Amino acid sequence: MTRPPSIPWPGMGLAAITAIGMLLAGASLWLAVGVWVLWTGSLWLTRPEPAIAEPRADRATVSRDIMRDLIEPLGIALVVFDRDRIFAANSEARQSLGEHIVGQDGRIALRHPDAVRLLDLADGDSVTIHGLTGARSLWQLTRRHIDERYWMIELIDRTTEADISRAHTDFVANASHELRTPITSIIGFVETLAEDPGKVDAETSARFHATVLREAHRMHSLVADLMSLSHLEAEKHDPPTDRVELGQLAARIVGEFTAAIGNTRLSFSRPDTPFEIAGETKQLEQLVRNLIDNALKYGDADQPVIIEVAPINGKIIMLTVIDRGAGIAAEHLPLITRRFYRTDPGRSRAAGGTGLGLAIVKHIVERHRGHLAIDSTLGEGTRVTVRFALIEASQPQAAEG
């Protein structure tokens, strides 16, 4: 809005008085009029330019637009309040809390009692909230002052950090429990043998020694698997670069099992043409060994375990291990690659399992940028499929196995 031009009334009045004085002093009329015209004209030409007044409402609108533009691209969730009402929220905040929060009263938009409590706290105060955006979510909300009218809430998602911390705690607790069981068993039997060797007959002594040896082997396997997981965690961001022919590698592992248990349960097939992937030989050997070992342990002892290596569209190589066993219930399938997760703890321990085999398989697949799928039907069996991207097809050679 433009203000009206200012008129130099005092100066024009002084010019008129001067002209009248000249007439009284005997000056001619034309000279007096000429002086008055020149004087008032110079005053008019040198007057200040009219100022453009910007309404308060317009300035406020411009400030709010600037704030919206400033917070929108930021990677942290920010919600800006005009007193108790939300007038802006950047994309991070809208994705977490919903598009509808803009324009709402803060108490209605935030809903959670701890978040609403922040509206009455001082600048810099924080609250930690469980379940703000989901049952397992964890958020830290901090109040930030802008001016007498505006303030904002900074939202930091701590869910991932909490999940990692909880996973580490659970892992340590589970590892301690798994190690404590064989150690307790070993100590108990050794103490019995050491207290009075003469009271323990040869047969009982032999049975005790066999148990101690079995538990020691179990503990050794557990420590070895824990070390494998530790190495995989350390290397998970470093993709392997060696060229590995998966069919030949699988044939070698199948040969090891065949020599140990005979050729009565294993059925193996692979293509005549070798196909190479980028991989680490020892880890891929462990992957194949774990899958075959699981299939032999939990499959029907009278049914074959089928191992297949086959290319798909010349771009993917697929390893499949199938057992004909009791199968796995659907509710367990999303969880069985977790560390120490067992669908049947008693059967797993009796079979010598550590509860880490499939967790190791999952980490190896992830490091090799592959894909793991586990399908199972109760009463029929389980199929585990692993897919890896091929480097290229090599020259044909005779198949093994």
Tab-separated table of C-alpha atoms in Angstrom:
chain	number	residue	atom	x	y	z
A	1	MET	CA	0.000	0.000	0.000
A	2	THR	CA	1.343	3.502	-1.026
A	3	ARG	CA	1.167	6.372	1.458
A	4	PRO	CA	-0.244	9.799	0.122
A	5	PRO	CA	2.428	12.280	-1.035
A	6	SER	CA	3.575	14.765	1.628
A	7	ILE	CA	2.844	18.515	0.822
A	8	PRO	CA	5.408	21.098	2.081
A	9	TRP	CA	2.811	23.391	3.681
A	10	PRO	CA	5.213	25.291	5.993
A	11	GLY	CA	7.529	26.223	3.137
A	12	MET	CA	4.661	27.265	0.870
A	13	GLY	CA	3.235	29.442	3.662
A	14	LEU	CA	6.624	31.139	4.132
A	15	ALA	CA	6.798	31.806	0.346
A	16	ALA	CA	3.340	33.438	0.429
A	17	ILE	CA	4.337	35.708	3.369
A	18	THR	CA	7.495	36.753	1.503
A	19	ALA	CA	5.507	37.627	-1.632
A	20	ILE	CA	3.052	39.740	0.402
A	21	GLY	CA	5.965	41.507	2.085
A	22	MET	CA	7.483	42.372	-1.301
A	23	LEU	CA	4.182	43.910	-2.431
A	24	LEU	CA	3.973	46.027	0.728
A	25	ALA	CA	7.563	47.142	0.196
A	26	GLY	CA	6.631	48.476	-3.262
A	27	ALA	CA	7.738	45.582	-5.474
A	28	SER	CA	5.755	44.929	-8.603
A	29	LEU	CA	2.983	42.315	-8.538
A	30	TRP	CA	4.639	40.188	-11.212
A	31	LEU	CA	7.922	40.078	-9.316
A	32	ALA	CA	6.152	39.026	-6.091
A	33	VAL	CA	4.150	36.330	-7.913
A	34	GLY	CA	7.299	35.092	-9.693
A	35	VAL	CA	9.206	34.727	-6.422
A	36	TRP	CA	6.269	32.822	-4.843
A	37	VAL	CA	5.976	30.449	-7.828
A	38	LEU	CA	9.720	29.686	-7.925
A	39	TRP	CA	9.871	29.133	-4.179
A	40	THR	CA	6.872	26.812	-3.947
A	41	GLY	CA	7.938	24.989	-7.108
A	42	SER	CA	11.385	24.223	-5.690
A	43	LEU	CA	9.789	23.005	-2.469
A	44	TRP	CA	7.443	20.722	-4.417
A	45	LEU	CA	10.191	19.243	-6.576
A	46	THR	CA	12.450	18.473	-3.608
A	47	ARG	CA	9.760	16.851	-1.426
A	48	PRO	CA	10.427	13.209	-0.243
A	49	GLU	CA	9.208	10.339	-2.444
A	50	PRO	CA	6.039	8.681	-1.123
A	51	ALA	CA	6.861	5.585	0.951
A	52	ILE	CA	5.323	2.192	0.227
A	53	ALA	CA	3.926	0.806	3.453
A	54	GLU	CA	3.854	-3.015	3.747
A	55	PRO	CA	0.989	-4.244	5.863
A	56	ARG	CA	1.858	-6.347	8.947
A	57	ALA	CA	-0.184	-9.246	7.659
A	58	ASP	CA	1.852	-9.406	4.428
A	59	ARG	CA	5.166	-9.382	6.326
A	60	ALA	CA	3.951	-12.203	8.523
A	61	THR	CA	2.949	-14.212	5.455
A	62	VAL	CA	6.374	-13.700	3.886
A	63	SER	CA	8.107	-14.837	7.130
A	64	ARG	CA	5.994	-17.986	7.345
A	65	ASP	CA	6.728	-18.849	3.719
A	66	ILE	CA	10.447	-18.386	4.350
A	67	MET	CA	10.299	-20.722	7.360
A	68	ARG	CA	8.484	-23.360	5.311
A	69	ASP	CA	11.081	-23.163	2.558
A	70	LEU	CA	13.962	-23.336	5.038
A	71	ILE	CA	12.811	-26.486	6.864
A	72	GLU	CA	11.424	-28.431	3.879
A	73	PRO	CA	14.698	-29.929	2.533
A	74	LEU	CA	16.209	-30.744	5.937
A	75	GLY	CA	16.818	-34.417	6.707
A	76	ILE	CA	15.493	-34.178	10.254
A	77	ALA	CA	11.780	-34.026	11.072
A	78	LEU	CA	10.690	-30.503	12.121
A	79	VAL	CA	7.244	-29.220	13.111
A	80	VAL	CA	6.778	-25.421	13.453
A	81	PHE	CA	4.051	-23.969	15.694
A	82	ASP	CA	2.243	-20.643	15.607
A	83	ARG	CA	1.490	-20.603	19.324
A	84	ASP	CA	-0.474	-23.880	19.805
A	85	ARG	CA	-1.280	-24.586	16.154
A	86	ILE	CA	0.998	-26.292	13.607
A	87	PHE	CA	1.452	-24.089	10.561
A	88	ALA	CA	4.388	-25.938	8.918
A	89	ALA	CA	5.974	-29.407	8.896
A	90	ASN	CA	8.722	-30.547	6.564
A	91	SER	CA	8.555	-33.706	4.449
A	92	GLU	CA	10.325	-35.843	7.080
A	93	ALA	CA	7.751	-34.865	9.700
A	94	ARG	CA	4.798	-35.341	7.340
A	95	GLN	CA	5.995	-38.817	6.368
A	96	SER	CA	6.232	-39.808	10.021
A	97	LEU	CA	3.161	-38.097	11.479
A	98	GLY	CA	0.927	-37.705	8.424
A	99	GLU	CA	0.090	-34.943	5.970
A	100	HIS	CA	-2.985	-33.983	8.009
A	101	ILE	CA	-1.019	-32.430	10.907
A	102	VAL	CA	-0.481	-29.075	9.172
A	103	GLY	CA	-3.107	-26.643	10.405
A	104	GLN	CA	-4.119	-28.749	13.392
A	105	ASP	CA	-3.890	-27.919	17.064
A	106	GLY	CA	-0.703	-29.484	18.439
A	107	ARG	CA	-2.538	-31.551	21.044
A	108	ILE	CA	-4.735	-33.142	18.390
A	109	ALA	CA	-1.910	-33.694	15.882
A	110	LEU	CA	0.607	-35.251	18.300
A	111	ARG	CA	-1.961	-37.256	20.307
A	112	HIS	CA	0.600	-39.020	22.524
A	113	PRO	CA	0.444	-37.686	26.127
A	114	ASP	CA	4.235	-37.314	26.429
A	115	ALA	CA	4.375	-35.389	23.137
A	116	VAL	CA	1.532	-33.108	24.231
A	117	ARG	CA	3.381	-32.450	27.495
A	118	LEU	CA	6.205	-30.913	25.443
A	119	LEU	CA	3.877	-28.060	24.463
A	120	ASP	CA	4.080	-26.754	28.022
A	121	LEU	CA	7.818	-27.252	28.578
A	122	ALA	CA	10.671	-24.746	28.220
A	123	ASP	CA	13.040	-24.188	25.306
A	124	GLY	CA	15.531	-27.042	24.922
A	125	ASP	CA	13.506	-29.575	26.942
A	126	SER	CA	13.238	-33.081	25.489
A	127	VAL	CA	11.003	-36.105	25.908
A	128	THR	CA	11.596	-39.692	24.779
A	129	ILE	CA	8.470	-41.387	23.487
A	130	HIS	CA	7.760	-45.058	22.847
A	131	GLY	CA	5.070	-45.822	20.292
A	132	LEU	CA	4.634	-42.390	18.686
A	133	THR	CA	4.464	-43.760	15.125
A	134	GLY	CA	4.238	-47.501	15.796
A	135	ALA	CA	4.260	-50.077	18.564
A	136	ARG	CA	8.069	-50.513	18.489
A	137	SER	CA	9.019	-46.936	17.548
A	138	LEU	CA	11.192	-44.756	19.771
A	139	TRP	CA	11.422	-40.978	19.225
A	140	GLN	CA	13.244	-38.122	20.928
A	141	LEU	CA	11.346	-34.811	20.725
A	142	THR	CA	13.013	-31.487	21.593
A	143	ARG	CA	11.373	-28.062	21.862
A	144	ARG	CA	13.183	-25.185	20.068
A	145	HIS	CA	12.399	-21.459	20.508
A	146	ILE	CA	12.103	-19.161	17.450
A	147	ASP	CA	10.519	-15.935	18.781
A	148	GLU	CA	7.674	-14.761	21.006
A	149	ARG	CA	5.096	-16.256	18.665
A	150	TYR	CA	6.771	-19.159	16.866
A	151	TRP	CA	8.524	-22.295	18.143
A	152	MET	CA	9.170	-25.769	16.812
A	153	ILE	CA	9.627	-29.428	17.748
A	154	GLU	CA	12.612	-31.409	16.490
A	155	LEU	CA	11.870	-35.136	16.095
A	156	ILE	CA	14.714	-37.692	15.985
A	157	ASP	CA	13.896	-41.342	15.270
A	158	ARG	CA	15.804	-43.558	17.722
A	159	THR	CA	14.038	-46.787	16.718
A	160	THR	CA	16.966	-48.265	14.783
A	161	GLU	CA	19.415	-47.479	17.567
A	162	ALA	CA	17.095	-49.092	20.112
A	163	ASP	CA	16.662	-52.185	17.911
A	164	ILE	CA	20.428	-52.559	17.538
A	165	SER	CA	20.962	-52.144	21.263
A	166	ARG	CA	18.207	-54.661	22.025
A	167	ALA	CA	19.638	-57.110	19.462
A	168	HIS	CA	23.096	-56.852	21.026
A	169	THR	CA	21.666	-57.396	24.497
A	170	ASP	CA	19.645	-60.402	23.345
A	171	PHE	CA	22.635	-61.803	21.489
A	172	VAL	CA	24.906	-61.607	24.530
A	173	ALA	CA	22.212	-63.132	26.746
A	174	ASN	CA	21.546	-65.981	24.293
A	175	ALA	CA	25.238	-66.660	23.700
A	176	SER	CA	25.873	-66.740	27.449
A	177	HIS	CA	22.973	-69.160	27.944
A	178	GLU	CA	24.105	-71.426	25.114
A	179	LEU	CA	27.668	-71.550	26.476
A	180	ARG	CA	26.564	-71.986	30.081
A	181	THR	CA	24.658	-75.211	29.313
A	182	PRO	CA	27.599	-77.287	28.013
A	183	ILE	CA	29.999	-75.748	30.524
A	184	THR	CA	27.688	-76.678	33.419
A	185	SER	CA	27.332	-80.201	32.055
A	186	ILE	CA	31.088	-80.611	31.648
A	187	ILE	CA	31.838	-79.304	35.146
A	188	GLY	CA	29.212	-81.573	36.708
A	189	PHE	CA	30.475	-84.774	35.101
A	190	VAL	CA	34.148	-83.966	35.648
A	191	GLU	CA	33.516	-83.169	39.332
A	192	THR	CA	31.702	-86.487	39.738
A	193	LEU	CA	34.603	-88.355	38.173
A	194	ALA	CA	37.185	-86.446	40.191
A	195	GLU	CA	35.572	-86.728	43.631
A	196	ASP	CA	36.089	-90.466	44.038
A	197	PRO	CA	37.242	-92.304	40.919
A	198	GLY	CA	36.950	-95.656	42.688
A	199	LYS	CA	33.162	-95.323	43.125
A	200	VAL	CA	32.482	-94.882	39.409
A	201	ASP	CA	32.487	-98.121	37.451
A	202	ALA	CA	34.126	-98.333	34.051
A	203	GLU	CA	30.874	-98.282	32.111
A	204	THR	CA	29.585	-95.176	33.920
A	205	SER	CA	32.964	-93.508	33.603
A	206	ALA	CA	33.008	-94.160	29.854
A	207	ARG	CA	29.478	-92.716	29.539
A	208	PHE	CA	30.486	-89.616	31.515
A	209	HIS	CA	33.595	-89.107	29.399
A	210	ALA	CA	31.525	-89.449	26.222
A	211	THR	CA	29.088	-86.796	27.508
A	212	VAL	CA	31.935	-84.446	28.409
A	213	LEU	CA	33.444	-84.915	24.941
A	214	ARG	CA	30.081	-84.323	23.253
A	215	GLU	CA	29.439	-81.131	25.225
A	216	ALA	CA	32.976	-79.913	24.519
A	217	HIS	CA	32.416	-80.450	20.793
A	218	ARG	CA	29.112	-78.596	21.061
A	219	MET	CA	30.798	-75.674	22.778
A	220	HIS	CA	33.562	-75.684	20.146
A	221	SER	CA	30.943	-75.572	17.374
A	222	LEU	CA	29.153	-72.717	19.090
A	223	VAL	CA	32.341	-70.671	19.478
A	224	ALA	CA	33.268	-71.369	15.837
A	225	ASP	CA	29.842	-70.192	14.659
A	226	LEU	CA	30.062	-67.066	16.823
A	227	MET	CA	33.435	-66.254	15.290
A	228	SER	CA	32.012	-66.806	11.804
A	229	LEU	CA	29.197	-64.363	12.522
A	230	SER	CA	31.679	-61.845	13.884
A	231	HIS	CA	33.778	-62.041	10.714
A	232	LEU	CA	30.690	-61.733	8.523
A	233	GLU	CA	29.513	-58.659	10.430
A	234	ALA	CA	32.926	-57.041	9.975
A	235	GLU	CA	32.963	-57.767	6.216
A	236	LYS	CA	29.307	-57.267	5.325
A	237	HIS	CA	29.971	-53.987	3.472
A	238	ASP	CA	32.877	-55.443	1.447
A	239	PRO	CA	31.543	-57.445	-1.511
A	240	PRO	CA	33.792	-60.402	-2.413
A	241	THR	CA	35.626	-60.255	-5.721
A	242	ASP	CA	37.022	-63.788	-6.293
A	243	ARG	CA	35.599	-65.861	-9.133
A	244	VAL	CA	33.893	-68.984	-7.785
A	245	GLU	CA	32.268	-71.754	-9.822
A	246	LEU	CA	29.271	-72.584	-7.627
A	247	GLY	CA	28.442	-75.957	-9.188
A	248	GLN	CA	31.957	-77.299	-8.671
A	249	LEU	CA	32.046	-75.944	-5.107
A	250	ALA	CA	28.712	-77.588	-4.263
A	251	ALA	CA	29.868	-80.875	-5.788
A	252	ARG	CA	32.917	-80.831	-3.503
A	253	ILE	CA	30.798	-80.308	-0.363
A	254	VAL	CA	28.339	-83.009	-1.423
A	255	GLY	CA	31.313	-85.312	-1.843
A	256	GLU	CA	32.370	-84.652	1.757
A	257	PHE	CA	28.921	-85.602	3.088
A	258	THR	CA	28.726	-88.648	0.824
A	259	ALA	CA	32.052	-89.921	2.167
A	260	ALA	CA	30.804	-89.431	5.739
A	261	ILE	CA	27.252	-90.852	5.534
A	262	GLY	CA	27.225	-92.825	2.294
A	263	ASN	CA	25.369	-92.058	-0.902
A	264	THR	CA	21.964	-93.185	0.345
A	265	ARG	CA	20.316	-89.791	1.051
A	266	LEU	CA	21.968	-87.172	-1.158
A	267	SER	CA	20.803	-86.433	-4.711
A	268	PHE	CA	22.905	-83.818	-6.508
A	269	SER	CA	22.664	-82.196	-9.931
A	270	ARG	CA	24.409	-79.283	-11.593
A	271	PRO	CA	24.771	-77.959	-15.162
A	272	ASP	CA	27.455	-79.267	-17.513
A	273	THR	CA	28.523	-75.681	-18.180
A	274	PRO	CA	30.243	-73.956	-15.264
A	275	PHE	CA	28.866	-70.617	-14.124
A	276	GLU	CA	30.931	-68.240	-12.013
A	277	ILE	CA	29.894	-65.743	-9.352
A	278	ALA	CA	31.843	-63.144	-7.396
A	279	GLY	CA	32.354	-64.785	-4.029
A	280	GLU	CA	34.560	-65.973	-1.213
A	281	THR	CA	35.160	-69.712	-1.388
A	282	LYS	CA	35.260	-70.486	2.349
A	283	GLN	CA	32.055	-68.610	3.073
A	284	LEU	CA	30.199	-70.211	0.169
A	285	GLU	CA	31.431	-73.635	1.301
A	286	GLN	CA	30.063	-72.887	4.773
A	287	LEU	CA	26.733	-71.813	3.271
A	288	VAL	CA	26.341	-75.054	1.284
A	289	ARG	CA	27.546	-77.147	4.222
A	290	ASN	CA	25.066	-75.521	6.636
A	291	LEU	CA	22.118	-76.010	4.282
A	292	ILE	CA	22.897	-79.686	3.633
A	293	ASP	CA	23.582	-80.320	7.318
A	294	ASN	CA	20.208	-78.790	8.288
A	295	ALA	CA	18.392	-80.844	5.656
A	296	LEU	CA	19.989	-84.077	6.908
A	297	LYS	CA	19.248	-83.273	10.566
A	298	TYR	CA	15.633	-82.217	10.196
A	299	GLY	CA	14.535	-84.135	7.104
A	300	ASP	CA	13.050	-87.626	7.167
A	301	ALA	CA	15.898	-90.112	7.551
A	302	ASP	CA	14.260	-92.408	4.978
A	303	GLN	CA	13.827	-89.679	2.360
A	304	PRO	CA	16.500	-88.177	0.069
A	305	VAL	CA	17.922	-84.666	0.369
A	306	ILE	CA	17.958	-83.001	-3.052
A	307	ILE	CA	20.682	-80.460	-3.932
A	308	GLU	CA	20.450	-78.643	-7.244
A	309	VAL	CA	22.548	-75.945	-8.933
A	310	ALA	CA	20.888	-74.403	-11.986
A	311	PRO	CA	21.213	-71.175	-14.029
A	312	ILE	CA	18.232	-68.878	-14.696
A	313	ASN	CA	18.137	-66.800	-17.904
A	314	GLY	CA	21.918	-66.785	-18.077
A	315	LYS	CA	22.038	-64.063	-15.413
A	316	ILE	CA	21.312	-65.880	-12.139
A	317	ILE	CA	22.615	-69.102	-10.616
A	318	MET	CA	20.307	-70.833	-8.166
A	319	LEU	CA	21.238	-73.274	-5.387
A	320	THR	CA	18.328	-75.313	-4.017
A	321	VAL	CA	18.331	-77.717	-1.050
A	322	ILE	CA	15.145	-79.756	-0.446
A	323	ASP	CA	14.336	-82.120	2.405
A	324	ARG	CA	11.297	-84.343	2.947
A	325	GLY	CA	10.691	-83.825	6.635
A	326	ALA	CA	8.190	-82.516	9.153
A	327	GLY	CA	8.366	-79.009	7.693
A	328	ILE	CA	8.218	-75.647	9.447
A	329	ALA	CA	5.050	-73.854	10.567
A	330	ALA	CA	4.318	-70.623	8.702
A	331	GLU	CA	4.651	-68.431	11.815
A	332	HIS	CA	8.263	-69.549	12.266
A	333	LEU	CA	9.450	-68.879	8.713
A	334	PRO	CA	10.069	-65.095	9.078
A	335	LEU	CA	12.096	-65.734	12.248
A	336	ILE	CA	14.249	-68.781	11.589
A	337	THR	CA	17.238	-66.811	10.287
A	338	ARG	CA	17.534	-64.978	13.616
A	339	ARG	CA	20.427	-65.903	15.863
A	340	PHE	CA	19.611	-68.723	18.287
A	341	TYR	CA	16.043	-68.994	17.021
A	342	ARG	CA	14.784	-72.582	17.144
A	343	THR	CA	11.381	-73.946	16.182
A	344	ASP	CA	12.025	-76.970	18.405
A	345	PRO	CA	14.821	-76.226	20.927
A	346	GLY	CA	14.977	-79.763	22.320
A	347	ARG	CA	15.268	-81.418	18.909
A	348	SER	CA	17.807	-78.847	17.722
A	349	ARG	CA	20.128	-79.372	20.691
A	350	ALA	CA	19.750	-83.138	20.458
A	351	ALA	CA	20.803	-82.943	16.798
A	352	GLY	CA	23.865	-80.883	17.757
A	353	GLY	CA	22.612	-77.575	16.349
A	354	THR	CA	23.903	-74.256	17.673
A	355	GLY	CA	20.932	-72.165	16.524
A	356	LEU	CA	23.251	-70.084	14.328
A	357	GLY	CA	23.375	-72.078	11.081
A	358	LEU	CA	20.687	-70.189	9.160
A	359	ALA	CA	21.796	-66.845	10.629
A	360	ILE	CA	25.235	-67.503	9.136
A	361	VAL	CA	23.626	-68.482	5.807
A	362	LYS	CA	21.637	-65.225	5.755
A	363	HIS	CA	24.734	-63.100	6.435
A	364	ILE	CA	26.758	-64.911	3.748
A	365	VAL	CA	23.966	-64.374	1.214
A	366	GLU	CA	23.734	-60.690	2.129
A	367	ARG	CA	27.480	-60.186	1.805
A	368	HIS	CA	27.386	-61.838	-1.648
A	369	ARG	CA	24.450	-59.570	-2.663
A	370	GLY	CA	22.259	-62.634	-3.154
A	371	HIS	CA	18.698	-63.570	-2.262
A	372	LEU	CA	17.586	-66.208	0.262
A	373	ALA	CA	14.112	-67.804	0.248
A	374	ILE	CA	12.797	-70.499	2.595
A	375	ASP	CA	9.513	-72.265	1.812
A	376	SER	CA	8.055	-75.067	3.886
A	377	THR	CA	4.887	-77.121	4.235
A	378	LEU	CA	4.056	-79.019	7.405
A	379	GLY	CA	4.236	-82.749	6.822
A	380	GLU	CA	5.927	-82.375	3.436
A	381	GLY	CA	9.317	-80.714	3.920
A	382	THR	CA	11.354	-77.579	3.349
A	383	ARG	CA	12.910	-75.941	0.292
A	384	VAL	CA	15.756	-73.426	0.683
A	385	THR	CA	16.697	-71.415	-2.401
A	386	VAL	CA	19.685	-69.101	-2.779
A	387	ARG	CA	20.184	-66.936	-5.873
A	388	PHE	CA	23.394	-65.175	-6.919
A	389	ALA	CA	24.156	-62.948	-9.894
A	390	LEU	CA	26.460	-64.526	-12.473
A	391	ILE	CA	29.680	-62.953	-13.707
A	392	GLU	CA	29.597	-64.769	-17.029
A	393	ALA	CA	29.357	-68.297	-18.415
A	394	SER	CA	32.671	-70.166	-18.721
A	395	GLN	CA	33.743	-72.817	-21.155
A	396	PRO	CA	31.936	-76.201	-20.938
A	397	GLN	CA	33.449	-78.928	-18.802
A	398	ALA	CA	32.396	-82.325	-17.499
A	399	ALA	CA	29.958	-82.349	-14.594
A	400	GLU	CA	30.802	-83.830	-11.222
A	401	GLY	CA	28.631	-85.473	-8.582
